[in-house]
Coordinates of C-alpha atoms in Angstrom, one line a residue:
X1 CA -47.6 -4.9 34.3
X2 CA -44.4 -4.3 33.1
X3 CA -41.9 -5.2 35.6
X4 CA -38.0 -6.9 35.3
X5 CA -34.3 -7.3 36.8
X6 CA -31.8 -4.1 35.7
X7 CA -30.3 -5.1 32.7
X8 CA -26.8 -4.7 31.9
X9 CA -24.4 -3.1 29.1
X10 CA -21.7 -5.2 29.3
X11 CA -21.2 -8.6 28.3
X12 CA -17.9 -9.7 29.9
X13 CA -17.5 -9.8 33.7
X14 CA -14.7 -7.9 34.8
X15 CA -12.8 -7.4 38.3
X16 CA -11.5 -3.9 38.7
X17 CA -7.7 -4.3 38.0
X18 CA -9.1 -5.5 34.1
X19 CA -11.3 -2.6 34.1
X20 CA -8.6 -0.2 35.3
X21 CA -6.0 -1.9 32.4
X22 CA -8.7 -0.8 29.8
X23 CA -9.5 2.8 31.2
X24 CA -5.9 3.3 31.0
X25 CA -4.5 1.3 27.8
X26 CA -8.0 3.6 25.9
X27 CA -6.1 6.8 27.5
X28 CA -2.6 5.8 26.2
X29 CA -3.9 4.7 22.7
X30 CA -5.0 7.2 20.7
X31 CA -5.8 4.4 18.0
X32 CA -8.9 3.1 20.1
X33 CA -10.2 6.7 21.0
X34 CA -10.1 7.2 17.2
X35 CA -12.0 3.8 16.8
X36 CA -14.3 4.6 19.7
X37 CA -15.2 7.9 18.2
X38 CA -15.6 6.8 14.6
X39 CA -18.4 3.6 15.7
X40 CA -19.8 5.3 18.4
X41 CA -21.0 8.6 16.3
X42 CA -23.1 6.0 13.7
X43 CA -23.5 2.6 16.4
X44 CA -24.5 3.3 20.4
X45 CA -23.5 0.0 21.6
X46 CA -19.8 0.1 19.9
X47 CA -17.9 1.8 22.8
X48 CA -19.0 -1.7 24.8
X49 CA -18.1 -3.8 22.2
X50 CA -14.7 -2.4 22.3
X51 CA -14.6 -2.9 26.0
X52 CA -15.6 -6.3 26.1
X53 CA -13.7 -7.4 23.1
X54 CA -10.5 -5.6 25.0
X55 CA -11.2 -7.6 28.5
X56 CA -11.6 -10.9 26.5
X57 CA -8.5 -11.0 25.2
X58 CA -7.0 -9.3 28.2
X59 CA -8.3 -11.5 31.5
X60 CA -7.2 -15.2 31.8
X61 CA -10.4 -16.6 31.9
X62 CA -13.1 -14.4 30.6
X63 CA -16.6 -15.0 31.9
X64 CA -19.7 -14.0 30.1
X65 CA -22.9 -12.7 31.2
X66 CA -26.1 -14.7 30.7
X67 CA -28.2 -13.7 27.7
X68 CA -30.9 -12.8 29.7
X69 CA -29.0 -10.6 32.0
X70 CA -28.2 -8.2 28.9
X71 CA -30.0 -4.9 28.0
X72 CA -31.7 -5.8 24.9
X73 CA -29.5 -2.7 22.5
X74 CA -26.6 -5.6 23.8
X75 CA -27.2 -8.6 22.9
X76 CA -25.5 -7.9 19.4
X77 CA -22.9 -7.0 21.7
X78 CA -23.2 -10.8 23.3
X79 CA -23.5 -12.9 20.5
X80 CA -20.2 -11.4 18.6
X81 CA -18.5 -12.0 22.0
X82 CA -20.0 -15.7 22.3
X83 CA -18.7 -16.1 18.8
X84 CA -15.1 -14.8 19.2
X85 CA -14.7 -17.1 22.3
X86 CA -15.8 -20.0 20.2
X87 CA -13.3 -19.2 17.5
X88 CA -9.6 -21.5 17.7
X89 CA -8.5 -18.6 15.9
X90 CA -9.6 -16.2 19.2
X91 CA -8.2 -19.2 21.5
X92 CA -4.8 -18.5 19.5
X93 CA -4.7 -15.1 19.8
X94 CA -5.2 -15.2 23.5
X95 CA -1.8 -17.0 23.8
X96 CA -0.3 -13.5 23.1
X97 CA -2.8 -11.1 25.0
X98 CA -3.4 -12.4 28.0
X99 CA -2.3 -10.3 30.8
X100 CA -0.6 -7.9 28.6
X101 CA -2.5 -4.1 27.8
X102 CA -0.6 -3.5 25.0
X103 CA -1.3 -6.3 22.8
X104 CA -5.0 -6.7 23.8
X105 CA -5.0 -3.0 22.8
X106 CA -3.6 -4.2 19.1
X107 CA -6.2 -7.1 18.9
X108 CA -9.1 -4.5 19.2
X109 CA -7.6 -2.6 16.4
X110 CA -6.5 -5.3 14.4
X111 CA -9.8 -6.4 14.3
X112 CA -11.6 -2.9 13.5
X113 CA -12.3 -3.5 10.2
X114 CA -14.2 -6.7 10.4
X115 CA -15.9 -5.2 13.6
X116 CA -16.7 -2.3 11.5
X117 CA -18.3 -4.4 8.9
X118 CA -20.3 -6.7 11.3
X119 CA -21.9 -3.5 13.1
X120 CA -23.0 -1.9 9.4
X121 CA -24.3 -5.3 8.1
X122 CA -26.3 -5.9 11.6
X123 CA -28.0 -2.8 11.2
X124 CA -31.2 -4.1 11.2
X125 CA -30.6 -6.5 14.1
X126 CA -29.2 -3.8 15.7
X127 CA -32.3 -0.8 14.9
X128 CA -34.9 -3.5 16.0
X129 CA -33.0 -4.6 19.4
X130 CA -32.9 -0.5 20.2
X131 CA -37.0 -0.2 19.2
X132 CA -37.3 -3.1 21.6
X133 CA -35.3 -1.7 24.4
X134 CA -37.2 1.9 23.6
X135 CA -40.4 0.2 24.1
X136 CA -39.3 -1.5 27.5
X137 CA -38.3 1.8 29.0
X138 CA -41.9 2.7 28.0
X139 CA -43.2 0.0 28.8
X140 CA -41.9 0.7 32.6
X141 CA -42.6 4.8 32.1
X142 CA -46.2 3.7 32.1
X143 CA -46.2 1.0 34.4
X144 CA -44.6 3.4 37.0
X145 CA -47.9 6.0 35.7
X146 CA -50.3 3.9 36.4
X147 CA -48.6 2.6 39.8
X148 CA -48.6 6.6 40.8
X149 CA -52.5 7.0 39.8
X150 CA -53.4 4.2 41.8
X151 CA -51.6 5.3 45.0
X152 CA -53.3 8.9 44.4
X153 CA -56.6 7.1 43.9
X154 CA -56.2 5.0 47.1
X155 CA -54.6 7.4 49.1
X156 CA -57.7 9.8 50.3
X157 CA -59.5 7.1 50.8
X158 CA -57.0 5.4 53.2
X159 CA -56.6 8.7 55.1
X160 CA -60.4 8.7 55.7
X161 CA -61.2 11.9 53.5
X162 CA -64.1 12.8 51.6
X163 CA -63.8 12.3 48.3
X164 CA -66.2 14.8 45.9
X165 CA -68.1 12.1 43.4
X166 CA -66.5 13.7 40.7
X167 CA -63.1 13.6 41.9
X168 CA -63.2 9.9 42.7
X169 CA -64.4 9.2 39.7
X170 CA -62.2 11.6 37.7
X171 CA -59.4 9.7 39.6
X172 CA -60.9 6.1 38.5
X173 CA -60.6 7.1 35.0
X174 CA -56.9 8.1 35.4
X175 CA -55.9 5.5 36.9
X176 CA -58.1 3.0 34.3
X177 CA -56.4 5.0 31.6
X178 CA -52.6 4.8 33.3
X179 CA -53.2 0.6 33.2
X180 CA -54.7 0.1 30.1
X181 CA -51.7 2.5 28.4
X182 CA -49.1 0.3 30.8
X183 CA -50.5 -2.9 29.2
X184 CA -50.7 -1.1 25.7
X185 CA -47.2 -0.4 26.1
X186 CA -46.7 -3.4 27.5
X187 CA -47.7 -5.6 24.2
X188 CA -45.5 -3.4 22.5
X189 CA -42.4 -4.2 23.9
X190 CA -43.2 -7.6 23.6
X191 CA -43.7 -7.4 20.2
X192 CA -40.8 -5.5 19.9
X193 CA -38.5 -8.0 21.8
X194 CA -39.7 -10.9 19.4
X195 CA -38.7 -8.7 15.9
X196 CA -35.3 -8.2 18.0
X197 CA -35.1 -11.9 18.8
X198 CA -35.9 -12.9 15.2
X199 CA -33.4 -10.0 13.2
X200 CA -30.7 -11.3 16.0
X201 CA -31.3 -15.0 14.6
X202 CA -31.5 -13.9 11.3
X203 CA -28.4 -11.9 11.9
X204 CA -26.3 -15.1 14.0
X205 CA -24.7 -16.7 11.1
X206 CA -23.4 -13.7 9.6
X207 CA -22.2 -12.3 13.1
X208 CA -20.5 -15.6 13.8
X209 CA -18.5 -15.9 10.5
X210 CA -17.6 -11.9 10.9
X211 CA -16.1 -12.7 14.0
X212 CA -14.5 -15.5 13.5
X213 CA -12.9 -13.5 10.6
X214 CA -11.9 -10.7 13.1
X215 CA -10.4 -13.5 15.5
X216 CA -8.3 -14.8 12.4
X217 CA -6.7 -11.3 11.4
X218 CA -6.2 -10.5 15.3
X219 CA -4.1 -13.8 15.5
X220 CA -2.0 -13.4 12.8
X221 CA -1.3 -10.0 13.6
X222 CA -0.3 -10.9 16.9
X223 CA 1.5 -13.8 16.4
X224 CA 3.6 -11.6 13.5
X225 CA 4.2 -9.1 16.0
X226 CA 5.3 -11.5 18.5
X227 CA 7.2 -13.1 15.8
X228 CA 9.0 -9.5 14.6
X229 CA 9.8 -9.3 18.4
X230 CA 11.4 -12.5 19.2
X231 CA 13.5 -11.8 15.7
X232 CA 14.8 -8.6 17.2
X233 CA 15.8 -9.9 20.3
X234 CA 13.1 -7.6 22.2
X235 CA 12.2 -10.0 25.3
X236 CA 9.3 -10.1 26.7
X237 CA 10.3 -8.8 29.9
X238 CA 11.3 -5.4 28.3
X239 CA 8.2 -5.3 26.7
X240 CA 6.1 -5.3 29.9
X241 CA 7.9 -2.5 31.2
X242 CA 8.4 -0.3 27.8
X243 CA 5.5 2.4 28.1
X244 CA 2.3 1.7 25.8
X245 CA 3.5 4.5 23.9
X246 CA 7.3 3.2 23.0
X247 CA 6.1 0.2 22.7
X248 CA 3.7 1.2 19.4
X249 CA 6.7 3.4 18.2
X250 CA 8.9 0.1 18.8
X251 CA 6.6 -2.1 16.5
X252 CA 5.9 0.6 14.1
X253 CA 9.6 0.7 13.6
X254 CA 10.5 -2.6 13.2
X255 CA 7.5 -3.5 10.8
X256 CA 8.4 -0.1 8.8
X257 CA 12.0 -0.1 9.0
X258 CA 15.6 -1.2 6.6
X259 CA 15.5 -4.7 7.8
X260 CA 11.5 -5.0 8.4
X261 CA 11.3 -7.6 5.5
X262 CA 14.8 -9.5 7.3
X263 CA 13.2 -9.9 10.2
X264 CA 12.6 -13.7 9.1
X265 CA 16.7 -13.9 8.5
X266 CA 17.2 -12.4 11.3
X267 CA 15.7 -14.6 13.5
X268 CA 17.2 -17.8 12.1
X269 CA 20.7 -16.4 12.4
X270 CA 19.9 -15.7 15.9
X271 CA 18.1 -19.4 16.5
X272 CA 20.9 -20.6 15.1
X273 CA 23.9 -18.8 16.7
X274 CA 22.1 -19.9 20.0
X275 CA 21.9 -23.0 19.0
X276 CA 25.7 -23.2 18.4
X277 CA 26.5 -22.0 21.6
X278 CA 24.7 -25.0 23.1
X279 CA 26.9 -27.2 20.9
X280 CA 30.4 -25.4 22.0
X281 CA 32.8 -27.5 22.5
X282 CA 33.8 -26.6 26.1
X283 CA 37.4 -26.6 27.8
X284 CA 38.8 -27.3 24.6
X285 CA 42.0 -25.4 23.2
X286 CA 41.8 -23.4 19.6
X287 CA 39.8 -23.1 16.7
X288 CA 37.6 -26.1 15.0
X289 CA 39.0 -27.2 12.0
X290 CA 37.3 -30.4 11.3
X291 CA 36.6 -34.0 13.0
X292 CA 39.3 -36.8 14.2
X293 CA 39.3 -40.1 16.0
X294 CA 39.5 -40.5 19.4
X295 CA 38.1 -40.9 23.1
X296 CA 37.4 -37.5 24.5
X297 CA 33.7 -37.8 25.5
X298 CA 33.8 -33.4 26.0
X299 CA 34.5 -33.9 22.1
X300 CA 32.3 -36.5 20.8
X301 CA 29.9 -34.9 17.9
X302 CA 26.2 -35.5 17.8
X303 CA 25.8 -38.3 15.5
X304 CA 28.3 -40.6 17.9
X305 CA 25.8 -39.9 21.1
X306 CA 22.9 -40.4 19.0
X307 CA 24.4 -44.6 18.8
X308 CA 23.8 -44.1 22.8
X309 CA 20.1 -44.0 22.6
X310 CA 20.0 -47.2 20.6
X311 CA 20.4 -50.3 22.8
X312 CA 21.4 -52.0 19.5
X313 CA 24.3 -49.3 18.9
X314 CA 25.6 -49.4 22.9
X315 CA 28.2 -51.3 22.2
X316 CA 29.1 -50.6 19.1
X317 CA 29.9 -47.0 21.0
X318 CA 31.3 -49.0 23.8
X319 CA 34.2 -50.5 21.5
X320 CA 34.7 -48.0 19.3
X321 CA 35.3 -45.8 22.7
X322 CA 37.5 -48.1 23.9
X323 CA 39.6 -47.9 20.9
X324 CA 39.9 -44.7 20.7
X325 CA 37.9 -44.8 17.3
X326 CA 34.9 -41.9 18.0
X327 CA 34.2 -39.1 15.9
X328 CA 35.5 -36.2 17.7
X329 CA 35.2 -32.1 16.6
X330 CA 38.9 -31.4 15.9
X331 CA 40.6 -28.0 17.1
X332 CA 44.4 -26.5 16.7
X333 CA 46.2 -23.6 17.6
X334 CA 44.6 -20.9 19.7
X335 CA 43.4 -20.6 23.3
X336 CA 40.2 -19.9 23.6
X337 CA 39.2 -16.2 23.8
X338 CA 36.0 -15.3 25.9
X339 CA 38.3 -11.8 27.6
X340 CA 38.0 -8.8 24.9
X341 CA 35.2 -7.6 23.4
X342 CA 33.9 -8.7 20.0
X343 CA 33.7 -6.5 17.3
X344 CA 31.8 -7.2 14.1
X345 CA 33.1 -4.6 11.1
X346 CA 30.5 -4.2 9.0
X347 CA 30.9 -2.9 5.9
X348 CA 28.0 -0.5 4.4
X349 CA 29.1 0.5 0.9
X350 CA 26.8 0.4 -2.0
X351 CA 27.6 -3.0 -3.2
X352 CA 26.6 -4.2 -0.3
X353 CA 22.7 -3.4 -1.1
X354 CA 22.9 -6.0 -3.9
X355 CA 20.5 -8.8 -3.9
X356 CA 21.9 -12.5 -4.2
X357 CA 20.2 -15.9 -4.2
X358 CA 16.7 -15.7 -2.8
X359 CA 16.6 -12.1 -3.0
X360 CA 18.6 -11.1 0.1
X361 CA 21.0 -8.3 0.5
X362 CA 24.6 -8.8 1.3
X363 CA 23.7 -5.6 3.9
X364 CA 20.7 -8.1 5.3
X365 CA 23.2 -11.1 6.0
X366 CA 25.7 -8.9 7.5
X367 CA 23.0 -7.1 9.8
X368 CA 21.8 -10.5 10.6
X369 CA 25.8 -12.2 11.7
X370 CA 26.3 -9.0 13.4
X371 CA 23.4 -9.2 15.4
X372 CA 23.8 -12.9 15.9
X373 CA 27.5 -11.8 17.2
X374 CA 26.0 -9.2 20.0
X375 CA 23.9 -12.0 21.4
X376 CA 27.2 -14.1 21.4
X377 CA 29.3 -11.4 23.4
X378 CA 25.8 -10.6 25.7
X379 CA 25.9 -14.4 26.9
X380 CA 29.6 -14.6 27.3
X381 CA 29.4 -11.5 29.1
X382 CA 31.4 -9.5 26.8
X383 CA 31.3 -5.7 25.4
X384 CA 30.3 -5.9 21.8
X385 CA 31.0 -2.9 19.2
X386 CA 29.5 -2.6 15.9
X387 CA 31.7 -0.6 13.8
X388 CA 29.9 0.5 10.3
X389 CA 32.2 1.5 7.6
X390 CA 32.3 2.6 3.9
X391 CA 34.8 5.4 2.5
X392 CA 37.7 5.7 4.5
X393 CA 36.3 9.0 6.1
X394 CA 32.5 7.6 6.6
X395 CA 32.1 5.2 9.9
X396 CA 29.9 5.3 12.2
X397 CA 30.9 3.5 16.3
X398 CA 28.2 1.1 18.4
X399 CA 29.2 0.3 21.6
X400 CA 27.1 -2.0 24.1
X401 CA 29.3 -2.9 26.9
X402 CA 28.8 -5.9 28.4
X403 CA 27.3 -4.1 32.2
X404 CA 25.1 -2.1 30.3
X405 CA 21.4 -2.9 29.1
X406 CA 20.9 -3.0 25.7
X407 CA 18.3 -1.1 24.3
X408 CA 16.2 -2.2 21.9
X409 CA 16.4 1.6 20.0
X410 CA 19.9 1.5 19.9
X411 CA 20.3 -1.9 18.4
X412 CA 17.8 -0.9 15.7
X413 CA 19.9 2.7 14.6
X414 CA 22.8 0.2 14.5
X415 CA 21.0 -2.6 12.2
X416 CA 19.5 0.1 9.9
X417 CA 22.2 2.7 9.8
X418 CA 23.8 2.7 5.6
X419 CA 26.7 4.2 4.9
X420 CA 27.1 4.3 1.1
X421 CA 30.2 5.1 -0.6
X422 CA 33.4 2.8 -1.5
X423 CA 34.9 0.6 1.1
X424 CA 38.0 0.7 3.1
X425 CA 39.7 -1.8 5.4
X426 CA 42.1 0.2 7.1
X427 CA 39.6 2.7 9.2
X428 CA 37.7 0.2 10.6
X429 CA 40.1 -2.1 11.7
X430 CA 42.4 1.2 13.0
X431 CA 39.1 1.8 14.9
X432 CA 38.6 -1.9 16.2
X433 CA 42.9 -2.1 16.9
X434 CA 42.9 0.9 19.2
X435 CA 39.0 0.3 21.0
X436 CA 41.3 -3.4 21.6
X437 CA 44.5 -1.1 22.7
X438 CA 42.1 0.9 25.0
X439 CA 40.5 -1.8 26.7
X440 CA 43.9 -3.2 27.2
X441 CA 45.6 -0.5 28.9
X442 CA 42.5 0.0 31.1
X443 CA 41.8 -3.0 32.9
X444 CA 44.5 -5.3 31.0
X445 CA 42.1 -7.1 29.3
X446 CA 43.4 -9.2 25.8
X447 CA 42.3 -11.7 23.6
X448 CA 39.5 -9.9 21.4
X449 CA 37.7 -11.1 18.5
X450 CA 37.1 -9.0 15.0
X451 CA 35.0 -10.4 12.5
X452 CA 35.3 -8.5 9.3
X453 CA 32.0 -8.7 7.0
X454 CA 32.5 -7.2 3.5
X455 CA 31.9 -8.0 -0.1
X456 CA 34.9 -5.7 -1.3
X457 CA 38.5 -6.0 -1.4
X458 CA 40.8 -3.0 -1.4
X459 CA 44.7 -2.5 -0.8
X460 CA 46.4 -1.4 2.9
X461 CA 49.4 0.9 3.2
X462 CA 52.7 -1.5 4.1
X463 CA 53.5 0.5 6.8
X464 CA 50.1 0.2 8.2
X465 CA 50.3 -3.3 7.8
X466 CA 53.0 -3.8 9.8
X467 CA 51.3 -1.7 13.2
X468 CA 48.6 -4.1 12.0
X469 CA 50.7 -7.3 12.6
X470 CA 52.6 -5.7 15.9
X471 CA 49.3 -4.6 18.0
X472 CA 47.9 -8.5 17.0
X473 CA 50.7 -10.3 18.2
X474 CA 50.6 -7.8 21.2
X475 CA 47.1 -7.6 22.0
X476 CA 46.7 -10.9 20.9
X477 CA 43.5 -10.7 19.3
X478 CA 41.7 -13.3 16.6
X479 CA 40.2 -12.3 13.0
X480 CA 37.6 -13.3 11.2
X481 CA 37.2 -12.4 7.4
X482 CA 33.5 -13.1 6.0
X483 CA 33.3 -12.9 2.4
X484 CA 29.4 -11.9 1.4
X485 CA 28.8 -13.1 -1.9
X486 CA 32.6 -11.9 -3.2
X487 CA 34.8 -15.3 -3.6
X488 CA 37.8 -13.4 -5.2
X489 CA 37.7 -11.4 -1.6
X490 CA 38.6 -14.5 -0.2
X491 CA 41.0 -16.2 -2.7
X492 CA 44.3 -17.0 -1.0
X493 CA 47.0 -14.3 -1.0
X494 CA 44.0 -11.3 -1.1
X495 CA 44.5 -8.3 1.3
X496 CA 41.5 -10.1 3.1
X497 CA 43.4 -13.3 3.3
X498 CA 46.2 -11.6 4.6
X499 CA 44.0 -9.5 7.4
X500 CA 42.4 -12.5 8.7
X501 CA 43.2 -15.5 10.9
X502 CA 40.1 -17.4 9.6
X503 CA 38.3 -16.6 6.2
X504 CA 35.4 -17.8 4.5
X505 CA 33.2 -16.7 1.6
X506 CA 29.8 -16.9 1.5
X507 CA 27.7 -17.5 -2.1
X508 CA 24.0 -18.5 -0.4
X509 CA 23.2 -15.6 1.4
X510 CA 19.7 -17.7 2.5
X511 CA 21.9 -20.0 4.5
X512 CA 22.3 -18.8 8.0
X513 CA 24.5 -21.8 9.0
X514 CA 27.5 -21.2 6.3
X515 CA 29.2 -19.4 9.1
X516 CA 28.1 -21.7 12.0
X517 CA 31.5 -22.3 13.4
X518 CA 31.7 -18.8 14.5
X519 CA 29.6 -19.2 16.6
X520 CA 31.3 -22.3 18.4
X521 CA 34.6 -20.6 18.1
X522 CA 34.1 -16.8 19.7

């Protein structure tokens, strides 16, 4: 007779906190309920799929069932499983999803459509491995039958009653008729359970290519979220504890939003701002200005330590140290600063949505230095404001102060706030002068940074110009003039010119290093 070990539904072996991680990231996400509802109304073994696809992206090391420990209406369920852990693609993807809800969450949905496919082309697979497991469950109906009519048979006969000829025969019959419809439906399932064996074989090339497919779109979508992250700033760490829903809203945002196609720019300006920083020249008095001769080892630029890693360069370095003859980074004037806050003036007028080399916006680049610039006062540990500025009556005021967290919503109604309008100098820098003067008079704190970013020049009043020149020399604050893609802004004797300590213009707005040295500098 038909007998065997309970079968299960689910393919991937799971310890309770996994399972717990699923039942809540499917109540947070109304995406999967969606997807859940939508396969399982037309599939009946989607709803595990889902699951095990979540949990093996989700658990560190995902164990599988054995094949012949799965219900037979799951072994489609197995082999796409088998197939995605297979895939380098899937191995990739994992890099991102382990341990983390959210993103194991956006793998399952990422790969919806290609799940969707394999589940409508492995129809037939599927309809033949359900037939099979229809005629095991009969299969074990009967064979639990014909068990019952042989107990009923034996049992008056073990008690020591007397049996009517009739009865006992009647009861013969029944229980001849109960086995031979328990082996009838016993062939049956077998039969069944080969056509399921055979459309699943039939089926395995297609299923494996489908998911490898599925594993390929998952990975790229997670590694360009990840990517879109890391651009943003958006650690990790703030990610784990941002709820599931903030966290969609976040991505949605960034992937949707002004700067979603700058993320790219973004990211390099922040790579290489860090990068700078790394480079600094430390305990060093004033601004860089170029590169001189001499021995000052806290000095020496790259290329000159590069000769230390060659023995046949040693003592080439060795002499030229001695004589005072190694490339040094040059620097004049001005303490350094590393007290007042930094303050990046951003301007936000129309001309600023113009496109130059490469297709970038002068509004991207600036967005991008700015950004760069509120990492740079975050690791100094100073309070950063990002002043936004058109008309001389349109301005909008971000301040992150350096005890504060900074929140990743904030930031992005900063980088994707646009003015409009014409331009003027002399509200933003009144605004950055007395936010200096504040900070100043509260705690006696000097020595700010302004970095002007505009591709505009317009005029300033005389007498404004002189409370201009008497708060600097006070307050003893730095400026620094960028010029996007507006050379005439910078041309010597320009209001600009005049404004600034330090000015440079910028023509390729696809170079994120042309203003490198502020980074070493502020």
């Amino acid at each position: 007779m038909f007998t065997g070990p309970r079968r299960h539904t689910a393919t991937v072996l799971a310890d309770p906190f996994a399972r717990i991680a699923w039942r809540d990231t499917y109540e947070q996400s109304a995406g999967l309920r969606e997807l859940a509802a939508e396969l399982t109304a037309r599939h009946d073994c989607a709803a595990d799929l889902l699951t095990d696809v979540f949990l093996a992206a989700y658990q560190v090391g995902p164990l599988l069932r054995g094949r012949a420990e799965m219900a037979v209406s799951r072994l489609l369920n197995h082999l796409v499983i088998t197939s995605l852990l297979d895939s380098a693609d899937f191995v990739e993807l994992r890099r991102e999803t382990v341990g983390d809800p959210y993103a194991a969450a956006m793998a399952v949905l990422a790969q919806a459509p290609a799940l969707r496919r394999l589940l409508e082309g492995s129809g037939d697979a599927q309809q033949q491995a359900e037939r099979a497991a229809r005629a095991q469950r009969n299969a074990e109906t009967a064979a639990t039958a014909a068990g019952e009519a042989l107990r009923e048979a034996t049992g008056d006969a073990d008690r020591g009653d007397a049996v009517p000829a009739a009865a006992a025969a009647a009861a013969a019959d029944a229980t001849r008729q109960a086995a031979e419809a328990a082996e009838r439906a016993e062939d049956a399932a077998q039969r069944a359970l080969r056509s399921a064996a055979q459309a699943l074989a039939d089926a395995a090339p297609g299923v494996r290519v489908a998911a490898r497919s599925a594993a390929t779109k998952a990975a790229e979508g997670a590694r360009e979220e990840a990517a879109l992250m890391r651009a943003w700033g958006v650690g990790a760490g703030e990610l784990e504890r941002m709820p599931f829903a903030q966290r969609a809203r976040l991505a949605e945002r960034l992937r949707t939003g002004r700067l979603a196609r700058w993320a790219e720019l973004i990211g390099r300006f922040r790579q290489m701002a860090g990068g700078e920083r790394a480079r600094k020249v430390e305990n060093a008095t004033g601004e860089l200005v170029g590169v001189t001769l001499g021995d000052d080892l806290s000095r020496v630029v790259p290329s000159e330590l590069a000769n230390l890693g060659l023995p046949g360069l040693r003592a080439m370095f060795a002499a030229r140290y001695a004589a005072g003859e190694l490339m040094l980074y040059d620097s004049q004037g001005e303490q350094s600063t590393g007290q007042g806050a930094v303050i990046a003036c951003v301007d936000t007028s129309h001309s600023m949505y113009e496109a130059g080399p490469g297709g970038v916006t002068r509004e991207a680049w600036a967005k991008a230095c700015a950004l760069a610039l509120l990492d740079q006062a975050r690791h100094a540990k100073r309070d950063f404001v990002g002043i936004l500025f058109s008309a001389a009556d349109t301005m909008r005021v971000f301040r992150f102060p350096a005890g504060a967290s900074v929140g990743s919503a904030r930031v992005l109604d900063f980088a994707e706030t646009f003015l409009g309008g014409g331009t003027s100098y002399q509200a933003p820098l009144t605004t950055a002068r007395e936010l200096l003067e504040e900070d100043f008079d509260d705690v006696g704190r000097a020595r700010g940074d302004i970095v002007m970013l505009t591709d505009d020049e317009c005029g300033v009043t005389e007498e404004w110009m002189r409370g201009w020149k008497d708060a600097k020399h006070r307050l003893g604050f730095r400026v620094f003039g960028v010029a996007i893609g507006a050379p005439r802004a910078a041309e010597a004797g320009s209001v600009l010119d005049a404004l600034c300590d330090n000015l440079r213009s910028i023509e390729d707005l696809t170079d994120v290093h042309a203003a490198a040295d502020l980074f070493r500098v502020i």
